[in-house]
Short mmCIF file of C-alpha atoms and ligand atoms in Angstrom, two decimals:
data_model
loop_
_atom_site.label_atom_id
_atom_site.label_comp_id
_atom_site.label_asym_id
_atom_site.label_seq_id
_atom_site.Cartn_x
_atom_site.Cartn_y
_atom_site.Cartn_z
CA MET A 1 15.16 -35.26 -42.61
CA ASN A 2 17.59 -33.52 -40.28
CA ARG A 3 16.73 -33.62 -36.61
CA ILE A 4 15.06 -30.43 -35.42
CA ILE A 5 17.12 -28.43 -32.91
CA THR A 6 15.06 -25.96 -30.92
CA LEU A 7 16.41 -22.64 -29.63
CA ASP A 8 16.20 -23.83 -26.01
CA GLU A 9 18.09 -27.03 -26.80
CA PHE A 10 20.75 -25.11 -28.74
CA ILE A 11 21.23 -22.52 -25.99
CA ILE A 12 21.62 -25.19 -23.32
CA LYS A 13 24.12 -27.14 -25.47
CA LYS A 14 26.15 -23.98 -26.04
CA GLN A 15 26.16 -23.03 -22.36
CA LYS A 16 29.53 -24.68 -21.83
CA ASP A 17 31.06 -22.24 -24.35
CA PHE A 18 30.49 -19.23 -22.13
CA ASP A 19 33.15 -17.83 -19.89
CA PHE A 20 30.63 -17.68 -17.07
CA ALA A 21 28.97 -21.05 -17.64
CA SER A 22 26.53 -20.89 -14.77
CA GLY A 23 23.40 -20.96 -16.89
CA GLU A 24 22.42 -17.34 -16.19
CA LEU A 25 22.89 -16.15 -19.75
CA THR A 26 21.08 -19.26 -20.93
CA GLY A 27 18.08 -18.29 -18.80
CA LEU A 28 18.12 -14.74 -20.14
CA LEU A 29 18.23 -15.81 -23.78
CA ARG A 30 15.34 -18.17 -23.17
CA ASP A 31 13.33 -15.37 -21.55
CA ILE A 32 13.92 -13.23 -24.64
CA GLY A 33 12.82 -16.15 -26.84
CA VAL A 34 9.55 -16.38 -24.91
CA ALA A 35 8.97 -12.61 -25.21
CA ALA A 36 9.63 -12.87 -28.96
CA LYS A 37 6.88 -15.47 -29.34
CA ILE A 38 4.39 -13.30 -27.46
CA VAL A 39 5.30 -10.20 -29.50
CA ASN A 40 5.11 -12.26 -32.70
CA ARG A 41 1.56 -13.32 -31.85
CA GLU A 42 0.53 -9.70 -31.36
CA VAL A 43 2.37 -8.41 -34.47
CA ASN A 44 0.50 -11.00 -36.52
CA LYS A 45 -2.79 -9.66 -35.21
CA ALA A 46 -1.90 -6.04 -36.05
CA GLY A 47 -4.08 -6.01 -39.18
CA LEU A 48 -7.08 -6.87 -37.04
CA VAL A 49 -6.74 -3.70 -34.99
CA ASN A 50 -9.94 -2.22 -36.37
CA ILE A 51 -11.83 -5.32 -35.37
CA LEU A 52 -10.18 -5.80 -32.01
CA GLY A 53 -10.14 -2.10 -31.06
CA THR A 54 -7.80 0.82 -31.77
CA GLU A 55 -5.12 2.18 -29.49
CA GLY A 56 -6.47 3.63 -26.26
CA GLU A 57 -9.85 1.91 -26.64
CA ALA A 58 -10.99 -1.11 -24.70
CA ASN A 59 -10.89 -4.31 -26.76
CA ALA A 60 -13.46 -7.10 -26.69
CA SER A 61 -11.99 -8.51 -23.47
CA GLY A 62 -12.18 -5.13 -21.77
CA ASP A 63 -8.37 -4.53 -21.88
CA THR A 64 -7.07 -1.23 -23.20
CA VAL A 65 -5.43 -1.66 -26.62
CA GLN A 66 -1.78 -0.55 -26.58
CA LYS A 67 0.50 0.72 -29.30
CA LEU A 68 2.54 -2.28 -30.40
CA ASP A 69 5.88 -0.70 -29.40
CA MET A 70 4.60 -0.35 -25.85
CA TYR A 71 3.09 -3.82 -25.88
CA ALA A 72 6.42 -5.32 -27.01
CA ASN A 73 8.24 -3.24 -24.40
CA ASP A 74 5.99 -4.44 -21.56
CA LYS A 75 6.24 -8.09 -22.63
CA LEU A 76 10.03 -7.99 -22.82
CA ILE A 77 10.25 -6.42 -19.38
CA ASP A 78 7.77 -8.95 -17.95
CA CYS A 79 9.71 -11.89 -19.39
CA LEU A 80 13.08 -10.52 -18.25
CA LYS A 81 11.73 -10.21 -14.72
CA ASN A 82 10.95 -13.95 -14.69
CA SER A 83 14.25 -15.72 -14.32
CA GLY A 84 15.93 -13.32 -11.94
CA GLU A 85 19.03 -13.12 -14.16
CA CYS A 86 18.46 -9.50 -15.25
CA CYS A 87 18.92 -6.61 -12.79
CA GLY A 88 17.82 -3.86 -15.16
CA ILE A 89 16.78 -2.88 -18.65
CA ALA A 90 17.18 0.14 -20.90
CA SER A 91 14.73 0.49 -23.75
CA GLU A 92 14.00 2.87 -26.58
CA GLU A 93 10.56 3.30 -25.04
CA ASN A 94 11.77 4.44 -21.60
CA GLU A 95 13.61 7.67 -20.92
CA ASP A 96 15.55 6.15 -18.00
CA PHE A 97 16.78 2.65 -17.30
CA ILE A 98 14.52 0.46 -15.17
CA PRO A 99 16.01 -1.52 -12.26
CA ILE A 100 14.55 -5.00 -11.79
CA PRO A 101 14.28 -6.24 -8.22
CA PRO A 102 16.00 -9.52 -7.31
CA VAL A 103 13.98 -12.73 -7.59
CA ALA A 104 14.14 -14.97 -4.50
CA GLY A 105 17.02 -12.94 -3.05
CA LYS A 106 19.34 -13.86 -5.96
CA ASP A 107 21.87 -11.27 -7.24
CA ALA A 108 21.34 -10.81 -11.00
CA LYS A 109 24.52 -10.19 -13.02
CA TYR A 110 23.19 -8.92 -16.34
CA VAL A 111 21.47 -5.88 -17.85
CA VAL A 112 19.60 -5.92 -21.16
CA VAL A 113 19.24 -3.06 -23.68
CA PHE A 114 16.60 -3.27 -26.39
CA ASP A 115 14.56 -1.68 -29.13
CA PRO A 116 11.28 -3.55 -28.56
CA LEU A 117 9.84 -2.81 -31.98
CA ASP A 118 12.15 -1.57 -34.70
CA GLY A 119 10.61 -0.13 -37.86
CA SER A 120 7.30 0.35 -36.12
CA SER A 121 6.06 2.82 -38.77
CA ASN A 122 5.82 -0.26 -41.01
CA ILE A 123 3.32 -2.06 -38.80
CA ASP A 124 0.18 -0.48 -40.26
CA VAL A 125 1.17 -1.40 -43.81
CA ASN A 126 2.04 -5.05 -43.18
CA VAL A 127 5.79 -4.64 -43.67
CA SER A 128 8.39 -6.45 -41.54
CA VAL A 129 9.39 -5.14 -38.14
CA GLY A 130 11.80 -6.45 -35.53
CA THR A 131 13.15 -6.49 -31.99
CA ILE A 132 16.84 -5.80 -31.21
CA PHE A 133 18.57 -6.69 -27.94
CA GLY A 134 21.99 -6.58 -26.30
CA ILE A 135 23.15 -8.16 -23.03
CA TYR A 136 25.91 -6.79 -20.78
CA ARG A 137 27.42 -8.07 -17.57
CA ARG A 138 26.80 -5.43 -14.94
CA LYS A 139 29.70 -3.29 -13.72
CA SER A 140 28.16 -2.15 -10.44
CA LYS A 141 28.30 -4.43 -7.42
CA ALA A 142 25.91 -7.35 -7.62
CA SER A 143 24.27 -6.78 -4.24
CA GLY A 144 22.69 -3.39 -5.08
CA PRO A 145 20.38 -2.03 -7.78
CA CYS A 146 21.78 -1.54 -11.30
CA GLU A 147 23.37 1.80 -12.21
CA LEU A 148 23.74 3.93 -15.33
CA GLN A 149 27.34 2.70 -15.78
CA ASP A 150 26.00 -0.84 -16.33
CA PHE A 151 24.34 0.34 -19.55
CA LEU A 152 26.95 2.82 -20.79
CA GLN A 153 29.36 0.13 -21.93
CA LYS A 154 31.02 -0.21 -25.30
CA GLY A 155 29.77 -2.64 -27.93
CA THR A 156 32.98 -4.61 -27.36
CA ASP A 157 31.68 -5.39 -23.85
CA LEU A 158 28.50 -7.08 -25.13
CA VAL A 159 28.23 -10.70 -23.99
CA ALA A 160 25.33 -11.46 -26.33
CA ALA A 161 23.14 -9.68 -28.84
CA GLY A 162 20.40 -10.58 -31.22
CA TYR A 163 17.35 -9.61 -33.17
CA VAL A 164 13.98 -11.02 -34.01
CA LEU A 165 12.54 -10.30 -37.44
CA TYR A 166 8.77 -10.60 -37.73
CA GLY A 167 8.70 -11.08 -41.49
CA THR A 168 7.25 -13.57 -43.94
CA SER A 169 8.45 -15.95 -41.28
CA THR A 170 9.70 -15.02 -37.82
CA ILE A 171 13.39 -15.54 -37.20
CA LEU A 172 15.55 -15.02 -34.12
CA VAL A 173 19.25 -14.44 -34.82
CA TYR A 174 21.78 -14.17 -32.00
CA THR A 175 25.43 -14.30 -31.09
CA THR A 176 27.34 -14.79 -27.87
CA GLY A 177 30.63 -13.94 -29.57
CA ARG A 178 31.13 -17.38 -31.10
CA GLY A 179 29.45 -17.04 -34.46
CA VAL A 180 25.89 -16.26 -35.43
CA ASN A 181 22.93 -18.63 -35.62
CA GLY A 182 19.34 -18.13 -36.76
CA PHE A 183 16.19 -19.89 -35.58
CA THR A 184 12.94 -19.78 -37.53
CA LEU A 185 9.69 -19.95 -35.59
CA ASP A 186 7.62 -22.97 -36.55
CA PRO A 187 4.15 -21.67 -35.69
CA THR A 188 2.67 -25.17 -35.70
CA ILE A 189 4.75 -26.24 -32.71
CA GLY A 190 5.49 -22.79 -31.27
CA GLU A 191 9.25 -23.35 -31.26
CA PHE A 192 12.20 -21.47 -32.75
CA CYS A 193 14.09 -24.14 -34.75
CA LEU A 194 17.71 -23.88 -35.92
CA SER A 195 17.46 -22.91 -39.60
CA HIS A 196 20.58 -20.81 -40.27
CA ARG A 197 23.67 -22.36 -38.71
CA ASP A 198 26.88 -20.32 -38.40
CA ILE A 199 25.82 -17.46 -40.65
CA LYS A 200 28.63 -15.87 -42.68
CA ILE A 201 28.05 -12.60 -44.51
CA PRO A 202 29.20 -12.63 -48.17
CA ASN A 203 32.35 -10.55 -48.81
CA ARG A 204 30.36 -8.45 -51.28
CA GLY A 205 26.73 -8.18 -52.32
CA ASN A 206 24.57 -6.61 -54.99
CA TYR A 207 22.64 -4.26 -52.74
CA TYR A 208 23.15 -0.92 -51.09
CA SER A 209 20.65 0.26 -48.53
CA VAL A 210 20.21 3.91 -47.62
CA ASN A 211 17.33 6.39 -47.44
CA GLN A 212 18.17 8.02 -50.75
CA GLY A 213 15.39 10.55 -50.17
CA TYR A 214 17.89 12.37 -47.93
CA TYR A 215 20.53 12.49 -50.69
CA LEU A 216 20.76 16.28 -50.73
CA LYS A 217 21.04 16.34 -46.93
CA PHE A 218 24.13 14.10 -46.87
CA ASP A 219 27.71 15.36 -46.82
CA VAL A 220 29.19 15.73 -50.28
CA GLU A 221 31.56 12.74 -49.98
CA MET A 222 28.65 10.53 -48.92
CA ARG A 223 26.71 11.67 -51.98
CA ARG A 224 29.65 10.71 -54.14
CA TYR A 225 29.81 7.29 -52.53
CA ILE A 226 26.10 6.76 -53.21
CA ASP A 227 26.62 7.84 -56.83
CA HIS A 228 29.45 5.30 -56.95
CA CYS A 229 27.08 2.52 -55.72
CA SER A 230 24.71 3.46 -58.49
CA ASP A 231 27.58 3.58 -61.04
CA MET A 232 28.52 0.04 -60.04
CA ASN A 233 24.94 -1.01 -60.86
CA LEU A 234 24.25 -2.03 -57.29
CA ARG A 235 20.57 -2.42 -56.57
CA MET A 236 19.01 -0.15 -53.96
CA ARG A 237 16.86 -1.74 -51.25
CA TYR A 238 15.54 0.18 -48.25
CA ILE A 239 12.78 -1.24 -46.13
CA GLY A 240 12.90 1.39 -43.39
CA SER A 241 13.16 -1.09 -40.57
CA MET A 242 16.81 -1.59 -39.79
CA VAL A 243 16.39 -5.18 -38.65
CA SER A 244 14.92 -6.16 -42.03
CA ASP A 245 17.59 -4.30 -43.99
CA ILE A 246 20.38 -5.80 -41.88
CA HIS A 247 18.92 -9.31 -42.14
CA ARG A 248 18.97 -9.11 -45.95
CA THR A 249 22.49 -7.69 -45.84
CA LEU A 250 23.65 -10.49 -43.52
CA LEU A 251 22.31 -13.25 -45.76
CA GLN A 252 22.87 -11.80 -49.21
CA GLY A 253 25.67 -9.30 -48.67
CA GLY A 254 25.63 -5.59 -49.31
CA ILE A 255 26.00 -2.38 -47.38
CA PHE A 256 23.58 -0.45 -45.14
CA LEU A 257 24.15 3.22 -44.38
CA TYR A 258 22.49 5.73 -42.08
CA PRO A 259 24.79 8.76 -42.28
CA ASN A 260 24.42 12.16 -40.62
CA THR A 261 21.84 14.42 -42.23
CA ARG A 262 20.93 18.03 -41.61
CA LYS A 263 18.08 16.86 -39.37
CA TYR A 264 20.24 14.28 -37.55
CA PRO A 265 23.79 15.71 -37.43
CA LYS A 266 24.94 12.76 -35.28
CA GLY A 267 22.91 10.17 -37.20
CA LYS A 268 19.44 8.93 -36.30
CA LEU A 269 19.99 5.40 -35.08
CA ARG A 270 20.73 4.66 -31.44
CA LEU A 271 24.14 3.37 -30.42
CA LEU A 272 23.12 1.21 -27.47
CA TYR A 273 20.14 -0.75 -28.69
CA GLU A 274 20.30 -0.47 -32.49
CA CYS A 275 23.87 0.01 -33.75
CA ASN A 276 25.94 -1.98 -31.22
CA PRO A 277 23.89 -5.22 -31.14
CA LEU A 278 23.65 -5.31 -34.94
CA ALA A 279 27.35 -4.44 -35.31
CA PHE A 280 28.22 -7.34 -32.97
CA ILE A 281 26.16 -9.77 -35.07
CA VAL A 282 27.50 -8.52 -38.40
CA GLU A 283 31.12 -8.61 -37.15
CA GLN A 284 30.62 -12.11 -35.78
CA ALA A 285 29.40 -13.13 -39.23
CA GLY A 286 32.59 -11.70 -40.80
CA GLY A 287 31.26 -8.24 -41.67
CA LYS A 288 32.21 -4.74 -40.54
CA ALA A 289 30.46 -1.79 -38.90
CA ILE A 290 31.88 1.73 -38.72
CA ASN A 291 30.51 5.26 -38.34
CA THR A 292 30.93 8.09 -40.85
CA ASN A 293 34.07 9.18 -38.94
CA LEU A 294 35.34 5.78 -40.12
CA GLU A 295 35.69 4.45 -36.55
CA ARG A 296 34.53 1.03 -35.41
CA ILE A 297 30.98 1.22 -34.00
CA MET A 298 31.67 -1.25 -31.19
CA GLU A 299 34.52 0.88 -29.83
CA GLN A 300 32.47 4.06 -29.44
CA ASP A 301 32.10 5.46 -25.92
CA ALA A 302 28.55 5.57 -24.63
CA HIS A 303 27.62 8.73 -22.72
CA GLU A 304 23.84 8.48 -22.62
CA LEU A 305 21.20 5.80 -23.04
CA HIS A 306 19.63 7.22 -26.19
CA GLN A 307 22.84 8.37 -27.87
CA ARG A 308 22.68 8.54 -31.65
CA GLU A 309 25.33 7.24 -34.02
CA THR A 310 25.95 7.20 -37.75
CA ILE A 311 26.47 3.76 -39.22
CA VAL A 312 27.90 2.00 -42.27
CA ILE A 313 27.55 -1.77 -41.89
CA GLY A 314 27.69 -4.88 -44.01
CA SER A 315 29.95 -6.93 -46.25
CA PRO A 316 33.62 -6.44 -45.28
CA GLU A 317 34.95 -5.54 -48.74
CA MET A 318 32.14 -3.05 -49.30
CA VAL A 319 32.66 -1.30 -45.95
CA ASP A 320 36.41 -1.13 -46.64
CA GLU A 321 35.72 0.27 -50.09
CA MET A 322 33.35 2.88 -48.68
CA LYS A 323 36.01 3.86 -46.12
CA ALA A 324 38.66 4.26 -48.82
CA PHE A 325 36.21 6.22 -50.94
CA ILE A 326 35.33 8.65 -48.13
CA GLU A 327 39.02 9.08 -47.22
CA ARG A 328 39.80 9.92 -50.82
CA TYR A 329 36.98 12.42 -51.25
CA SER A 330 36.94 14.05 -47.80
CA ILE A 331 37.84 17.70 -47.82
CA PRO A 332 39.08 18.50 -44.28
CA GLY A 333 36.71 20.83 -42.45
CA TYR A 334 34.20 20.81 -45.29
CA LYS A 335 30.57 19.98 -44.43
CA VAL A 336 27.39 20.59 -46.36
CA GLU A 337 25.65 23.59 -44.78
CA GLY A 338 22.73 22.66 -42.48
P1 AHG B 401 12.11 2.64 -34.67
O1 AHG B 401 10.87 2.13 -35.37
O2 AHG B 401 12.59 1.72 -33.59
O3 AHG B 401 11.98 4.07 -34.21
O4 AHG B 401 13.35 2.60 -35.70
C1 AHG B 401 13.22 3.12 -36.99
C2 AHG B 401 14.60 3.29 -37.52
C3 AHG B 401 15.19 2.09 -38.25
O5 AHG B 401 14.56 0.89 -38.08
C4 AHG B 401 15.17 2.48 -39.70
O6 AHG B 401 16.28 1.97 -40.35
C5 AHG B 401 15.15 3.97 -39.66
O7 AHG B 401 14.59 4.35 -38.45
C6 AHG B 401 14.38 4.58 -40.78
O8 AHG B 401 14.50 5.96 -40.70
P2 AHG B 401 14.16 6.92 -41.95
O9 AHG B 401 12.68 6.82 -42.13
O10 AHG B 401 14.64 8.26 -41.50
O11 AHG B 401 14.94 6.40 -43.13
MN1 MN B 402 14.57 1.13 -34.09
MN1 MN B 403 11.54 1.03 -31.89
#
């Protein structure tokens, strides 16, 4: 039997790889690992909601039951406050960023962006959900509170990113820019254990992943590309929680698309805490991530916290092929009427 390597052990061993090897990022990643375990416990109890109390009601212990997105949000913030390495967070669940006061007078150098519960509409039907996070070094001076500019950085500025998938098993996948590793939670010992070392995305895969229900709302060239996927006998898989769809794509290859639609002319997914962290992971695994303007996701300018972006992400050959396809079929200035 191979020796078990826990997430904490792995992070500490890898600390020397970082440019700023002072242990701060190590502390932050560990805090996120702790939050993931707490969220995992609660996600696993979701089916018991009718027994334990519904949202807004008091549960058996007298606490008010929260929506799971808010619960996950609060736990992540609580855990990130612990180590004093994070000076602020920006979350899908909060309109504005939240500054975190220094712990024991120490200047924190990092900010964290996250989607606390991705795919949350799947919770009530026992389908996988996830958490996505990205970590940036702050740009504002370390002695004061964090500022908006600390969060509005490009994906290329990320120092670490990851996701947790609460699926048939719970797995935490992260990168610090030196490859991608996955850690499966062993519930019997309560530890994330290294299970997927140095993940590499296959060059091609058998799946395409898109909400085909919006087919008629896509631009004409995108419809043609989707027809092409079908012509190539690719299998369609769409879970409706991006983390789950990207995890499958990462391990088995394929392509995931969320293009612009009439309802979401700029795409639906959020650049800061959905697209960029997942693009960083997929690129680190050898894949590609672009938008429907065929520009690299990680090079997009961020103007606001909840900015939306279109995305095409996955196996490198398939993203390249999609790009060539769209270039060939694009009619300049032509868009499907909204
Ligand atoms: P969230 O639950 O954080 O709001 O994210 C849901 C996102 C993403 O996970 C998923 O890929 C997408 O929304 C699904 O959207 P459609 O139902 O429009 O396909
Ligand atoms: Mn989401
Ligand atoms: Mn969410």
